Coordinates of C-alpha atoms in Angstrom, one line a residue:
Chain A
V27 CA 41.8 -10.4 -55.5
L28 CA 38.4 -10.9 -57.2
V29 CA 36.9 -7.6 -58.4
V30 CA 33.1 -7.4 -58.6
V31 CA 31.6 -4.5 -60.5
A32 CA 28.2 -3.0 -59.4
L33 CA 27.3 -0.1 -61.6
N34 CA 23.6 0.0 -60.5
P35 CA 23.4 -1.3 -57.0
A36 CA 20.3 -0.9 -54.9
L37 CA 19.2 -0.4 -51.3
D38 CA 16.8 -3.3 -50.8
V39 CA 13.9 -2.4 -48.5
T40 CA 11.8 -5.3 -47.3
H41 CA 8.5 -5.0 -45.5
H42 CA 7.0 -8.1 -43.9
V43 CA 3.2 -7.9 -43.6
H44 CA 0.8 -10.6 -42.6
G45 CA -2.2 -10.1 -44.9
V46 CA -1.6 -7.0 -47.0
D47 CA -4.4 -4.6 -47.6
W48 CA -3.7 -3.5 -51.2
N49 CA -6.0 -0.5 -50.9
G50 CA -5.4 0.6 -47.3
V51 CA -2.9 1.2 -44.5
N52 CA -0.5 -1.5 -43.5
R53 CA 1.9 -1.6 -40.5
P54 CA 4.9 -3.9 -41.4
S55 CA 6.0 -6.1 -38.5
A56 CA 9.6 -6.2 -39.7
V57 CA 11.6 -3.8 -41.9
R58 CA 15.0 -4.4 -43.4
A59 CA 17.1 -2.1 -45.5
T60 CA 20.2 -4.0 -46.9
P61 CA 22.6 -3.5 -49.8
G62 CA 21.4 -5.3 -52.9
G63 CA 21.5 -5.6 -56.6
K64 CA 23.2 -8.5 -58.5
G65 CA 26.8 -7.3 -58.0
L66 CA 26.4 -6.9 -54.3
N67 CA 24.8 -10.3 -53.9
V68 CA 27.8 -11.9 -55.8
A69 CA 30.3 -10.0 -53.7
R70 CA 28.6 -11.0 -50.5
T71 CA 28.5 -14.7 -51.5
L72 CA 32.2 -14.6 -52.5
H73 CA 33.0 -12.9 -49.2
A74 CA 31.1 -15.7 -47.3
L75 CA 33.1 -18.3 -49.3
G76 CA 36.3 -16.7 -47.9
A77 CA 37.4 -15.2 -51.2
D78 CA 39.4 -11.9 -51.2
V79 CA 36.8 -9.6 -52.9
R80 CA 36.9 -6.0 -53.8
L81 CA 33.6 -4.3 -54.8
V82 CA 33.8 -1.3 -57.2
G83 CA 30.9 0.6 -58.7
L84 CA 28.8 3.7 -58.3
A85 CA 26.8 5.0 -55.3
G86 CA 25.3 8.3 -54.3
G87 CA 22.7 10.1 -52.2
P88 CA 21.4 9.1 -48.7
T89 CA 20.5 5.6 -50.1
G90 CA 24.1 5.3 -51.3
A91 CA 25.3 6.2 -47.8
T92 CA 23.1 3.5 -46.2
L93 CA 24.4 1.0 -48.8
R94 CA 28.1 1.9 -47.9
E95 CA 27.3 1.4 -44.2
G96 CA 25.7 -2.0 -44.9
L97 CA 28.8 -3.1 -46.8
R98 CA 31.0 -2.1 -43.9
A99 CA 28.8 -4.0 -41.5
W100 CA 29.2 -7.1 -43.8
G101 CA 33.0 -6.6 -43.9
V102 CA 33.0 -6.5 -47.7
Q103 CA 35.8 -4.2 -49.1
A104 CA 34.1 -1.6 -51.3
E105 CA 35.4 1.4 -53.3
L106 CA 32.3 2.9 -54.7
T107 CA 32.7 6.1 -56.8
Q108 CA 30.5 8.9 -55.5
I109 CA 27.8 10.1 -58.0
A110 CA 25.5 13.1 -57.9
G111 CA 22.3 11.0 -58.2
A112 CA 20.9 8.8 -55.5
T113 CA 21.3 5.0 -55.5
R114 CA 18.0 3.4 -56.4
R115 CA 15.8 1.5 -53.9
T116 CA 14.0 -1.7 -54.4
F117 CA 11.0 -2.3 -52.2
A118 CA 9.7 -5.8 -51.5
V119 CA 6.4 -6.5 -49.7
V120 CA 6.4 -10.0 -48.4
D121 CA 2.9 -11.2 -47.4
S122 CA 3.3 -14.2 -45.0
L123 CA -0.4 -14.9 -45.1
R124 CA -0.8 -15.3 -48.9
D125 CA 2.9 -16.4 -49.4
T126 CA 3.4 -13.7 -52.1
T127 CA 6.1 -11.1 -52.7
A128 CA 5.6 -7.9 -54.6
L129 CA 8.8 -6.3 -55.8
F130 CA 9.1 -2.6 -56.9
N131 CA 12.3 -1.7 -58.6
E132 CA 13.1 2.0 -58.9
P133 CA 14.7 3.2 -62.2
G134 CA 17.9 4.5 -60.6
P135 CA 20.1 7.5 -61.1
Q136 CA 21.4 9.0 -64.4
I137 CA 25.2 8.6 -64.7
S138 CA 27.3 11.4 -66.3
R139 CA 30.3 10.8 -68.5
D140 CA 32.6 12.4 -65.9
E141 CA 31.3 10.0 -63.2
Y142 CA 31.9 7.0 -65.4
D143 CA 35.5 8.2 -66.1
R144 CA 36.2 8.5 -62.4
F145 CA 34.8 5.0 -61.9
R146 CA 36.9 3.7 -64.8
A147 CA 40.1 5.0 -63.3
A148 CA 39.3 3.3 -59.9
Y149 CA 38.5 0.1 -61.9
V150 CA 41.8 0.2 -63.7
D151 CA 43.6 0.6 -60.3
A152 CA 41.7 -2.4 -58.9
L153 CA 42.7 -4.6 -61.9
A154 CA 46.4 -4.5 -60.7
G155 CA 47.0 -7.9 -59.1
C156 CA 43.4 -9.1 -59.8
T157 CA 42.7 -12.7 -60.7
A158 CA 39.2 -12.4 -62.1
V159 CA 36.4 -9.8 -62.7
V160 CA 32.7 -10.2 -62.3
L161 CA 30.5 -7.7 -64.3
S162 CA 27.0 -8.1 -62.9
G163 CA 23.7 -6.4 -63.4
S164 CA 21.9 -3.9 -65.6
L165 CA 23.5 -0.7 -66.7
P166 CA 22.2 2.6 -65.1
S167 CA 20.9 5.2 -67.5
G168 CA 23.5 7.4 -69.1
L169 CA 25.9 4.5 -69.8
P170 CA 26.1 3.1 -73.3
P171 CA 25.4 -0.6 -74.0
S172 CA 29.1 -0.9 -74.9
T173 CA 30.1 -0.3 -71.2
Y174 CA 30.8 -3.9 -70.3
A175 CA 32.7 -4.4 -73.5
D176 CA 34.9 -1.5 -72.4
L177 CA 35.5 -3.0 -69.0
T178 CA 36.2 -6.4 -70.5
M179 CA 38.8 -5.0 -72.8
L180 CA 40.5 -3.1 -70.0
A181 CA 40.7 -6.4 -68.0
A182 CA 42.2 -8.1 -71.0
E183 CA 44.8 -5.3 -71.4
A184 CA 45.7 -5.6 -67.7
G185 CA 47.6 -8.9 -68.2
G186 CA 44.6 -10.9 -69.5
V187 CA 42.4 -10.8 -66.4
P188 CA 39.3 -13.1 -67.2
T189 CA 35.8 -11.5 -66.9
L190 CA 32.5 -13.1 -66.1
L191 CA 29.6 -11.2 -67.5
D192 CA 26.0 -11.5 -66.1
T193 CA 23.7 -9.0 -67.7
S194 CA 21.0 -8.9 -70.4
G195 CA 19.8 -7.3 -73.6
A196 CA 22.1 -4.9 -75.5
A197 CA 24.6 -4.8 -72.7
L198 CA 25.0 -8.6 -73.0
L199 CA 25.2 -8.5 -76.8
H200 CA 27.8 -5.8 -76.8
G201 CA 29.7 -7.3 -73.9
A202 CA 29.9 -10.7 -75.5
T203 CA 31.8 -9.4 -78.5
A204 CA 34.6 -8.2 -76.3
G205 CA 35.5 -11.8 -75.5
P206 CA 34.7 -12.3 -71.7
A207 CA 35.8 -15.6 -70.3
M208 CA 32.1 -16.4 -69.6
V209 CA 28.6 -15.0 -69.9
K210 CA 25.8 -16.3 -67.7
P211 CA 22.3 -15.5 -69.1
N212 CA 19.2 -17.2 -67.8
L213 CA 16.7 -18.8 -70.2
A214 CA 14.8 -15.6 -70.9
E215 CA 17.9 -13.5 -71.3
L216 CA 19.4 -16.1 -73.7
A217 CA 16.2 -16.3 -75.8
A218 CA 16.1 -12.5 -76.0
V219 CA 19.7 -12.2 -77.4
V220 CA 19.8 -15.3 -79.7
G221 CA 16.4 -14.3 -81.2
S222 CA 13.7 -16.0 -83.1
D223 CA 15.7 -19.1 -84.2
F224 CA 15.2 -20.7 -80.8
Q225 CA 11.4 -20.7 -80.2
G226 CA 11.7 -23.7 -77.8
L227 CA 13.9 -21.8 -75.3
E228 CA 11.1 -21.3 -72.7
S229 CA 11.6 -24.9 -71.5
A230 CA 14.7 -26.3 -69.8
S231 CA 14.0 -29.8 -70.8
D232 CA 15.2 -29.7 -74.4
T233 CA 19.0 -29.7 -73.8
A234 CA 19.8 -30.0 -77.5
T235 CA 18.0 -26.7 -78.2
L236 CA 19.7 -25.1 -75.2
V237 CA 23.2 -26.2 -76.3
A238 CA 22.6 -24.9 -79.8
A239 CA 21.4 -21.5 -78.5
A240 CA 24.3 -21.3 -76.1
A241 CA 26.8 -22.2 -78.9
S242 CA 25.2 -19.5 -81.1
L243 CA 25.8 -16.9 -78.4
R244 CA 29.3 -18.3 -77.8
E245 CA 30.2 -17.7 -81.5
R246 CA 29.9 -14.0 -80.8
G247 CA 32.9 -13.9 -78.5
P248 CA 32.7 -15.3 -75.0
G249 CA 35.0 -18.2 -74.0
A250 CA 32.0 -20.0 -72.4
V251 CA 28.2 -19.6 -72.1
V252 CA 26.6 -20.8 -68.9
I253 CA 22.8 -20.8 -68.8
S254 CA 21.2 -20.6 -65.4
L255 CA 18.0 -22.8 -65.4
G256 CA 16.6 -21.9 -61.9
A257 CA 15.8 -25.1 -60.0
D258 CA 17.1 -27.1 -63.0
G259 CA 20.7 -26.0 -62.4
L260 CA 23.3 -24.9 -65.0
L261 CA 24.0 -25.8 -68.6
A262 CA 27.5 -24.8 -69.9
V263 CA 28.9 -24.7 -73.4
T264 CA 32.7 -24.2 -73.3
G265 CA 35.8 -24.7 -75.4
E266 CA 36.5 -27.9 -73.4
G267 CA 33.0 -29.5 -73.6
S268 CA 29.4 -29.1 -72.6
W269 CA 27.8 -30.0 -69.3
L270 CA 24.6 -30.0 -67.4
A271 CA 24.8 -29.6 -63.6
R272 CA 21.5 -30.5 -61.9
P273 CA 20.9 -30.1 -58.2
Q274 CA 18.3 -31.9 -56.1
P275 CA 15.0 -30.0 -56.2
V276 CA 14.7 -27.4 -53.5
A277 CA 11.6 -25.4 -52.5
G278 CA 12.5 -21.8 -51.9
N279 CA 13.1 -18.3 -53.2
P280 CA 14.9 -18.2 -56.6
T281 CA 15.9 -14.5 -56.1
G282 CA 19.6 -14.4 -55.8
A283 CA 20.2 -18.1 -56.8
G284 CA 21.6 -16.9 -60.2
D285 CA 23.9 -14.5 -58.4
A286 CA 25.1 -17.2 -56.1
A287 CA 25.9 -19.4 -59.1
V288 CA 27.9 -16.5 -60.6
A289 CA 29.8 -16.3 -57.3
G290 CA 30.5 -20.1 -57.5
L291 CA 31.7 -19.8 -61.1
A292 CA 34.0 -16.9 -60.3
H293 CA 35.4 -18.7 -57.3
G294 CA 36.0 -21.8 -59.5
V295 CA 38.0 -19.7 -61.9
V296 CA 40.2 -18.3 -59.1
L297 CA 40.7 -21.8 -57.5
G298 CA 41.5 -23.3 -60.9
R299 CA 38.7 -25.9 -60.7
P300 CA 38.1 -27.9 -63.9
W301 CA 34.7 -27.1 -65.6
A302 CA 32.7 -30.1 -64.2
E303 CA 33.7 -29.2 -60.6
R304 CA 33.2 -25.5 -61.2
L305 CA 29.7 -26.2 -62.3
R306 CA 29.0 -28.6 -59.5
H307 CA 30.0 -26.0 -56.9
A308 CA 28.1 -23.2 -58.7
A309 CA 24.9 -25.2 -59.0
A310 CA 25.1 -26.2 -55.3
L311 CA 25.6 -22.6 -54.3
G312 CA 22.6 -21.6 -56.3
A313 CA 20.5 -24.3 -54.6
A314 CA 21.7 -23.3 -51.2
A315 CA 20.9 -19.6 -51.9
A316 CA 17.4 -20.5 -53.1
A317 CA 16.8 -22.2 -49.7
A318 CA 18.0 -19.0 -47.8
P319 CA 15.4 -16.4 -46.8
A320 CA 17.3 -13.4 -48.3
A321 CA 19.3 -12.8 -51.6
G322 CA 23.1 -12.9 -51.1
E323 CA 22.8 -15.3 -48.2
F324 CA 23.2 -19.1 -47.9
C325 CA 23.7 -21.6 -45.1
R326 CA 27.0 -23.6 -45.2
S327 CA 25.3 -26.9 -44.4
D328 CA 22.8 -26.4 -47.2
Y329 CA 25.7 -25.8 -49.5
D330 CA 27.6 -29.0 -48.4
Q331 CA 24.4 -31.0 -48.7
A332 CA 23.6 -29.6 -52.1
L333 CA 27.1 -30.3 -53.3
A334 CA 26.9 -34.0 -52.6
A335 CA 23.6 -34.2 -54.5
V336 CA 24.4 -32.3 -57.7
S337 CA 24.7 -34.5 -60.8
V338 CA 27.1 -33.3 -63.5
T339 CA 26.7 -34.9 -66.9
S340 CA 28.7 -34.3 -70.0
L341 CA 26.6 -33.4 -73.1
E342 CA 27.2 -34.8 -76.6
V343 CA 27.1 -31.8 -78.9
G344 CA 25.6 -32.8 -82.3
Chain B
V2 CA 6.0 32.8 -35.5
L3 CA 3.8 29.6 -35.6
V4 CA 5.7 26.6 -34.2
V5 CA 4.8 23.2 -35.6
V6 CA 6.0 20.1 -33.7
A7 CA 6.8 16.9 -35.6
L8 CA 8.1 14.2 -33.2
N9 CA 7.7 11.3 -35.6
P10 CA 8.0 12.7 -39.2
A11 CA 8.5 10.4 -42.1
L12 CA 10.1 10.2 -45.5
D13 CA 7.2 9.4 -47.8
V14 CA 8.2 7.3 -50.8
T15 CA 5.5 7.0 -53.5
H16 CA 5.7 4.5 -56.4
H17 CA 3.3 4.9 -59.3
V18 CA 2.6 1.6 -61.1
H19 CA 0.0 1.0 -63.8
G20 CA -1.4 -2.4 -62.9
V21 CA 0.5 -3.8 -59.9
D22 CA 1.6 -7.5 -59.9
W23 CA 1.3 -8.3 -56.2
N24 CA 3.3 -11.4 -56.6
G25 CA 6.0 -10.4 -59.1
V26 CA 8.4 -7.7 -60.3
N27 CA 7.1 -4.1 -60.9
R28 CA 8.9 -1.2 -62.4
P29 CA 7.4 2.1 -61.0
S30 CA 7.0 4.7 -63.7
A31 CA 7.4 7.6 -61.2
V32 CA 9.1 7.7 -57.8
R33 CA 8.8 10.5 -55.3
A34 CA 10.5 10.8 -51.9
T35 CA 9.1 13.8 -50.0
P36 CA 9.1 14.9 -46.3
G37 CA 5.9 13.7 -44.7
G38 CA 3.9 12.9 -41.6
K39 CA 1.2 15.0 -40.1
G40 CA 3.4 17.8 -38.6
L41 CA 5.2 18.3 -41.9
N42 CA 2.0 18.5 -43.9
V43 CA 0.7 21.1 -41.5
A44 CA 3.9 23.2 -41.7
R45 CA 4.0 22.9 -45.5
T46 CA 0.4 24.1 -45.8
L47 CA 1.0 27.0 -43.4
H48 CA 4.1 28.0 -45.4
A49 CA 2.1 28.0 -48.6
L50 CA -0.5 30.2 -46.9
G51 CA 2.3 32.7 -46.2
A52 CA 2.5 32.1 -42.5
D53 CA 5.8 32.5 -40.6
V54 CA 6.3 28.8 -39.6
R55 CA 9.1 27.1 -37.7
L56 CA 9.2 23.3 -37.7
V57 CA 10.8 21.6 -34.6
G58 CA 11.0 17.9 -34.0
L59 CA 13.2 14.8 -34.3
A60 CA 15.1 13.4 -37.3
G61 CA 18.0 11.0 -37.8
G62 CA 19.7 8.6 -40.2
P63 CA 20.0 8.9 -44.0
T64 CA 16.2 9.1 -44.2
G65 CA 16.4 12.1 -41.8
A66 CA 19.0 13.7 -44.0
T67 CA 16.7 13.4 -47.1
L68 CA 13.9 14.8 -45.1
R69 CA 16.0 17.9 -44.1
E70 CA 17.0 18.4 -47.7
G71 CA 13.3 18.3 -48.8
L72 CA 12.3 20.9 -46.2
R73 CA 15.1 23.2 -47.4
A74 CA 13.9 22.8 -51.0
W75 CA 10.4 23.7 -49.8
G76 CA 11.8 26.8 -48.0
V77 CA 10.2 25.6 -44.7
Q78 CA 12.4 26.8 -41.7
A79 CA 13.2 23.6 -39.6
E80 CA 15.2 22.9 -36.5
L81 CA 15.1 19.2 -36.1
T82 CA 17.0 17.6 -33.2
Q83 CA 19.4 14.9 -34.4
I84 CA 18.6 11.5 -33.1
A85 CA 20.6 8.2 -33.2
G86 CA 17.8 6.2 -34.9
A87 CA 16.7 6.6 -38.5
T88 CA 13.6 8.6 -39.4
R89 CA 10.8 6.2 -40.6
R90 CA 9.7 5.7 -44.2
T91 CA 6.2 5.3 -45.5
F92 CA 5.8 3.5 -48.8
A93 CA 2.7 4.2 -50.9
V94 CA 2.1 2.1 -54.0
V95 CA -0.4 3.9 -56.2
D96 CA -2.0 1.7 -58.9
S97 CA -3.4 4.0 -61.6
L98 CA -5.1 1.0 -63.4
R99 CA -7.1 -0.2 -60.4
D100 CA -7.3 3.2 -58.7
T101 CA -6.0 1.8 -55.4
T102 CA -3.3 3.0 -53.0
A103 CA -1.5 0.6 -50.6
L104 CA 0.3 2.4 -47.8
F105 CA 3.1 0.8 -45.7
N106 CA 4.0 2.7 -42.5
E107 CA 7.3 1.7 -40.9
P108 CA 7.3 1.7 -37.1
G109 CA 9.9 4.4 -36.7
P110 CA 12.9 5.0 -34.3
Q111 CA 13.1 4.6 -30.6
I112 CA 13.7 8.0 -28.8
S113 CA 15.9 8.2 -25.7
R114 CA 15.3 10.4 -22.7
D115 CA 18.4 12.4 -23.6
E116 CA 17.2 13.0 -27.2
Y117 CA 13.8 14.2 -25.9
D118 CA 15.5 16.6 -23.4
R119 CA 17.6 18.1 -26.2
F120 CA 14.4 18.5 -28.3
R121 CA 12.6 20.0 -25.3
A122 CA 15.3 22.7 -24.9
A123 CA 15.0 23.6 -28.6
Y124 CA 11.2 23.8 -28.3
V125 CA 11.4 26.1 -25.3
D126 CA 13.8 28.4 -27.3
A127 CA 11.3 28.4 -30.2
L128 CA 8.4 29.4 -27.9
A129 CA 10.0 32.8 -27.4
G130 CA 7.9 35.2 -29.6
C131 CA 5.7 32.4 -30.7
T132 CA 1.9 33.1 -31.3
A133 CA 0.6 29.5 -31.5
V134 CA 1.9 25.9 -31.4
V135 CA 0.6 22.9 -33.4
L136 CA 1.3 19.5 -31.9
S137 CA 0.6 17.0 -34.6
G138 CA 0.9 13.2 -35.1
S139 CA 1.6 10.1 -33.2
L140 CA 4.4 9.8 -30.6
P141 CA 7.4 7.8 -31.5
S142 CA 8.3 4.8 -29.3
G143 CA 10.2 5.7 -26.2
L144 CA 8.2 8.8 -25.4
P145 CA 5.4 8.6 -22.7
P146 CA 1.8 9.4 -23.6
S147 CA 2.1 12.5 -21.3
T148 CA 4.6 14.1 -23.9
Y149 CA 2.0 16.4 -25.5
A150 CA 0.7 17.4 -22.0
D151 CA 4.3 18.4 -21.1
L152 CA 4.7 20.5 -24.3
T153 CA 1.3 22.1 -23.8
M154 CA 2.2 23.2 -20.3
L155 CA 5.5 24.6 -21.5
A156 CA 3.7 26.7 -24.0
A157 CA 1.3 27.9 -21.3
E158 CA 4.2 28.9 -19.1
A159 CA 5.8 30.8 -22.0
G160 CA 3.3 33.7 -21.8
G161 CA 0.2 31.6 -22.5
V162 CA 1.0 30.4 -26.1
P163 CA -2.1 28.6 -27.3
T164 CA -1.6 25.0 -28.6
L165 CA -3.6 22.9 -31.2
L166 CA -3.3 19.2 -30.5
D167 CA -4.0 16.7 -33.3
T168 CA -3.2 13.2 -32.2
S169 CA -5.0 10.1 -31.0
G170 CA -5.4 7.5 -28.2
A171 CA -3.5 7.9 -25.0
A172 CA -1.5 10.9 -26.3
L173 CA -4.8 12.7 -27.0
L174 CA -6.3 11.8 -23.6
H175 CA -3.3 12.9 -21.6
G176 CA -2.7 16.0 -23.8
A177 CA -6.3 17.1 -23.4
T178 CA -6.0 17.3 -19.6
A179 CA -3.2 19.9 -20.0
G180 CA -5.7 22.4 -21.5
P181 CA -4.7 22.9 -25.1
A182 CA -6.6 25.7 -26.9
M183 CA -8.0 23.1 -29.3
V184 CA -7.9 19.4 -30.0
K185 CA -8.9 18.0 -33.5
P186 CA -9.8 14.3 -33.5
N187 CA -11.4 12.7 -36.5
L188 CA -14.6 10.6 -35.9
A189 CA -12.7 7.3 -35.1
E190 CA -10.2 9.1 -32.8
L191 CA -13.0 10.8 -30.9
A192 CA -15.0 7.5 -30.6
A193 CA -11.9 5.8 -29.2
V194 CA -11.3 8.4 -26.5
V195 CA -14.9 9.1 -25.4
G196 CA -15.6 5.4 -25.2
S197 CA -18.7 3.2 -25.3
D198 CA -21.2 6.0 -24.4
F199 CA -21.3 7.1 -28.0
Q200 CA -22.0 4.1 -30.2
G201 CA -23.5 6.2 -33.0
L202 CA -20.2 8.0 -33.6
E203 CA -19.4 6.1 -36.8
S204 CA -21.8 8.4 -38.7
A205 CA -21.4 12.1 -39.3
S206 CA -25.1 12.6 -39.8
D207 CA -26.2 12.7 -36.2
T208 CA -24.9 16.1 -35.2
A209 CA -26.5 15.9 -31.7
T210 CA -24.5 12.8 -30.8
L211 CA -21.3 14.4 -32.3
V212 CA -21.8 17.6 -30.3
A213 CA -22.4 15.6 -27.1
A214 CA -19.2 13.5 -27.7
A215 CA -17.2 16.6 -28.4
A216 CA -18.5 18.3 -25.3
S217 CA -17.6 15.2 -23.3
L218 CA -14.0 15.4 -24.5
R219 CA -14.0 19.2 -24.0
E220 CA -14.8 18.7 -20.3
R221 CA -11.5 17.0 -19.8
G222 CA -9.6 20.3 -20.5
P223 CA -9.3 21.6 -24.1
G224 CA -10.7 25.1 -24.8
A225 CA -12.4 23.7 -28.0
V226 CA -13.0 20.4 -29.7
V227 CA -13.0 20.3 -33.5
I228 CA -14.0 17.1 -35.2
S229 CA -12.8 16.5 -38.7
L230 CA -15.5 14.7 -40.7
G231 CA -13.7 14.0 -44.0
A232 CA -15.8 15.2 -46.9
D233 CA -18.5 16.4 -44.5
G234 CA -16.2 19.1 -43.1
L235 CA -15.7 20.2 -39.5
L236 CA -17.8 20.3 -36.3
A237 CA -16.6 22.5 -33.5
V238 CA -17.7 22.7 -29.9
T239 CA -16.1 25.8 -28.2
G240 CA -16.7 28.1 -25.3
E241 CA -18.3 30.6 -27.6
G242 CA -20.7 28.2 -29.4
S243 CA -20.9 25.2 -31.7
W244 CA -20.7 25.1 -35.5
L245 CA -20.8 22.9 -38.4
A246 CA -18.7 23.9 -41.5
R247 CA -19.6 21.9 -44.5
P248 CA -17.8 22.2 -47.9
Q249 CA -19.2 21.3 -51.3
P250 CA -18.6 17.6 -52.0
V251 CA -15.2 17.0 -53.7
A252 CA -13.9 13.8 -55.3
G253 CA -10.3 13.2 -54.2
N254 CA -7.8 11.9 -51.8
P255 CA -8.7 12.5 -48.2
T256 CA -5.0 11.9 -47.1
G257 CA -3.8 15.2 -45.7
A258 CA -7.2 16.9 -45.7
G259 CA -7.3 16.7 -41.9
D260 CA -3.7 18.2 -41.7
A261 CA -4.8 21.0 -44.0
A262 CA -7.7 21.7 -41.8
V263 CA -5.4 21.9 -38.8
A264 CA -3.2 24.4 -40.7
G265 CA -6.3 26.4 -41.4
L266 CA -7.4 26.4 -37.8
A267 CA -3.9 27.5 -36.6
H268 CA -3.7 30.2 -39.2
G269 CA -7.2 31.4 -38.0
V270 CA -5.9 31.6 -34.4
V271 CA -2.8 33.7 -35.5
L272 CA -5.0 36.0 -37.7
G273 CA -7.6 36.4 -34.9
R274 CA -10.4 35.2 -37.0
P275 CA -13.7 34.6 -35.2
W276 CA -14.7 30.9 -34.9
A277 CA -17.2 30.8 -37.8
E278 CA -14.6 32.3 -40.2
R279 CA -11.8 30.1 -38.8
L280 CA -13.9 27.0 -39.5
R281 CA -14.9 28.2 -42.9
H282 CA -11.3 28.7 -44.0
A283 CA -10.2 25.4 -42.4
A284 CA -13.0 23.4 -44.1
A285 CA -12.1 25.0 -47.4
L286 CA -8.4 24.2 -47.0
G287 CA -9.4 20.6 -46.2
A288 CA -11.5 20.4 -49.4
A289 CA -8.7 21.9 -51.5
A290 CA -6.2 19.5 -50.1
A291 CA -8.4 16.5 -50.8
A292 CA -8.5 17.7 -54.5
A293 CA -4.7 17.9 -54.6
P294 CA -2.7 14.8 -55.7
A295 CA -0.3 14.8 -52.7
A296 CA -0.6 15.3 -49.0
G297 CA 0.5 18.8 -47.9
E298 CA -0.3 20.3 -51.2
F299 CA -3.3 22.4 -52.4
C300 CA -4.1 24.6 -55.3
R301 CA -4.9 28.3 -54.5
S302 CA -7.9 28.4 -56.9
D303 CA -9.4 25.3 -55.4
Y304 CA -9.1 26.9 -52.0
D305 CA -10.8 30.2 -53.2
Q306 CA -13.5 28.2 -54.9
A307 CA -14.1 26.0 -51.8
L308 CA -14.1 29.0 -49.5
A309 CA -17.1 30.5 -51.4
A310 CA -19.0 27.2 -51.2
V311 CA -18.6 26.3 -47.5
S312 CA -21.7 26.6 -45.4
V313 CA -21.2 27.4 -41.7
T314 CA -24.2 26.8 -39.4
S315 CA -24.4 27.5 -35.7
L316 CA -25.6 24.4 -33.8
E317 CA -28.1 24.6 -30.9
V318 CA -26.7 22.6 -28.0
G319 CA -29.4 20.8 -26.1

C-alpha cells in the first residue's frame, strides 16, 4: 500500500465563463466541485496508474463532506480524520474567451493539537504494511513546520518506510532534516530554501547551478532531490548519480503536472524502477497531466506517447 | 407571522482580494459564506426589524446544510424542504484596490414535481395564522412560470392572506394575473414585462412614463405596483393613489437594497401603515441597506437617519 498524506486538502470549485465581467454579474455555463489539493491529485493519479493507494489526512465541515463524497465516486480509499473547522475551497474562474484562469485559494481551517494527534494515530495504523509514503502540500495553520519531519520519522520507525516530501518553505526545510527518501521542490521552492547563494535559479537552462543547488539541499538530509522544471521536466540529484529527464514540449495547463510527477516518482519507488526509468515515467506523467484539462487527470495515450519521447541524460557533477 | 418563500436560495461565498490577478493565483484575505438570495435577504431584514418571520423554501446538498446552519446562527426560523440537488452557490470577488466586484451565480438545482409538492404542503401549513406572504426571487429550473400564481392563489384561499411578489420575466407575468397584493419590479424588470410601448423606461426621471407603465402592469391583476428605482427610491401605483418616495442620495452597494425595500413594504402591510408611510419606511430601509457592506444587513442609525430624510410626494395620474 502507498500512503498519501493530505493535511490541507481543498474542494476545488471551477466556473467556466465565456468573457468574464470583472465588475458585474456572470452566469457560469459549467460548474464543477471536485476534491483537490496536491495530496489528492497525487492519490488520484496513483489510483489511475493501478497502484494500491490509501489517502489519510484531515477534513471537516460541509466542504469536507463533499470532498469525501468525491473521493468515494473516484474509488480512492480515504481515511480522513474529522476536524471541527471546514475544509478550504479553491475557486477557479476559467475564461474561455480570453484564455485566462483566475484562482482564489481560501486560507483553510485551524487545526488543534488534539485533531493532529488523532490524525497521527490513524497515520501510524496506515504505516503497517505500507511500501512508501507521499507527504504533499502546505501545512494548515495550527500545525508546526516540524510536522512533516515528525511524519517522516514515524515512517522510518515503522520498518524504514521511505517518504517523498513535496512542500515548500519552513515545512520543506524542517522535513528535509528528518531524512526523507526524496524531496521534490520546483524551481521557486528550491531557490527559497537554498537562499541567496543561487541567484541564477530562476532559469532552468543552467543545469550546473541547478545541480549545485539541489546538492546543497540534499546535504541537509534527503536521500535525493528532484527539481520539477515545468515543461522542462525533472532534474534529480541522488546518491547514485544525477539526471535530467526532459519531455517533448507540450502546450497545456501546468497545474497538477508537478503532482503527477510526484505520483510517478512514488510509483517508481514501489515498482523498484532504477532512477533513470523512475524519472522517465515521472516526467512523462507530468507532461500527460499538463495536457489534461483538470488537475489530477491524464489520458493514458498521452502518457504512452510522452514516455516514448522523454530523453534522460546523466549529468556530470563537477 | 410573516411567511417568506425562497425557492432558489444560495450560499453566498465572498472573497476579498486587494488587487486581483485575473490570470494567476490569489489568496483572499477574508472569506465569508453566508445564506443568500433575495428571499433570505428579505427574511433577515424582517427579522432584524423585529417581525415574526418564518422562512419556507427548498434546500439540499452540503451547501444547503451550510445555509441551514447560517440561518440558525441568525435566529431566523426556517422550514426548508429537503431536495435531492444541491443549493446553488454565488461567488463574489471583491477587489478593494480597484473597487470592483465580480459576481458568479451558479445555475442551481433541478426541482422535481414531488419536491415541489412536499414544499407546497409545508407552505399551506405555514399559511395558517399568517398575515402576509413574500414571494421573492427567481424560480429554480423544473418549476413552471405559473408557480408564484399557484402560491398566490393558495394564500388567497387561506383566508385572503395578501402576497408581495418580487420576481421577473415569465414568473412575474404569470404571478401578476393571480392578483397578488403587490408586485415590486425594478426598472429593467418592469420594462421587460410591459414591452415595447415604454421605450423611455431606462430612465427614472420621467415619472409620467413610469406611472403609465406601472398602471399597465397593474391592469393585469396586482393590487399595487411598486417600482424600485435604486438610489432614486420607490414609485408606487396603487388603488388608493400614486406616490414617489425619494431618499437622500447615498454612496454604497445597491445589492440587497431592493430586498430591503420589499421587507419594508411587507412590514408596512403587517403593521397596517398607510401607503405613504409604508413607502417612506421601505425607501429608508433600501437606503440603509445600500450603505451596509453586505446584502441583508443594515445599521439601525442609518435607517433612522434615512427615514427622516425621505420625501414622499403624491403623483397626479393623467
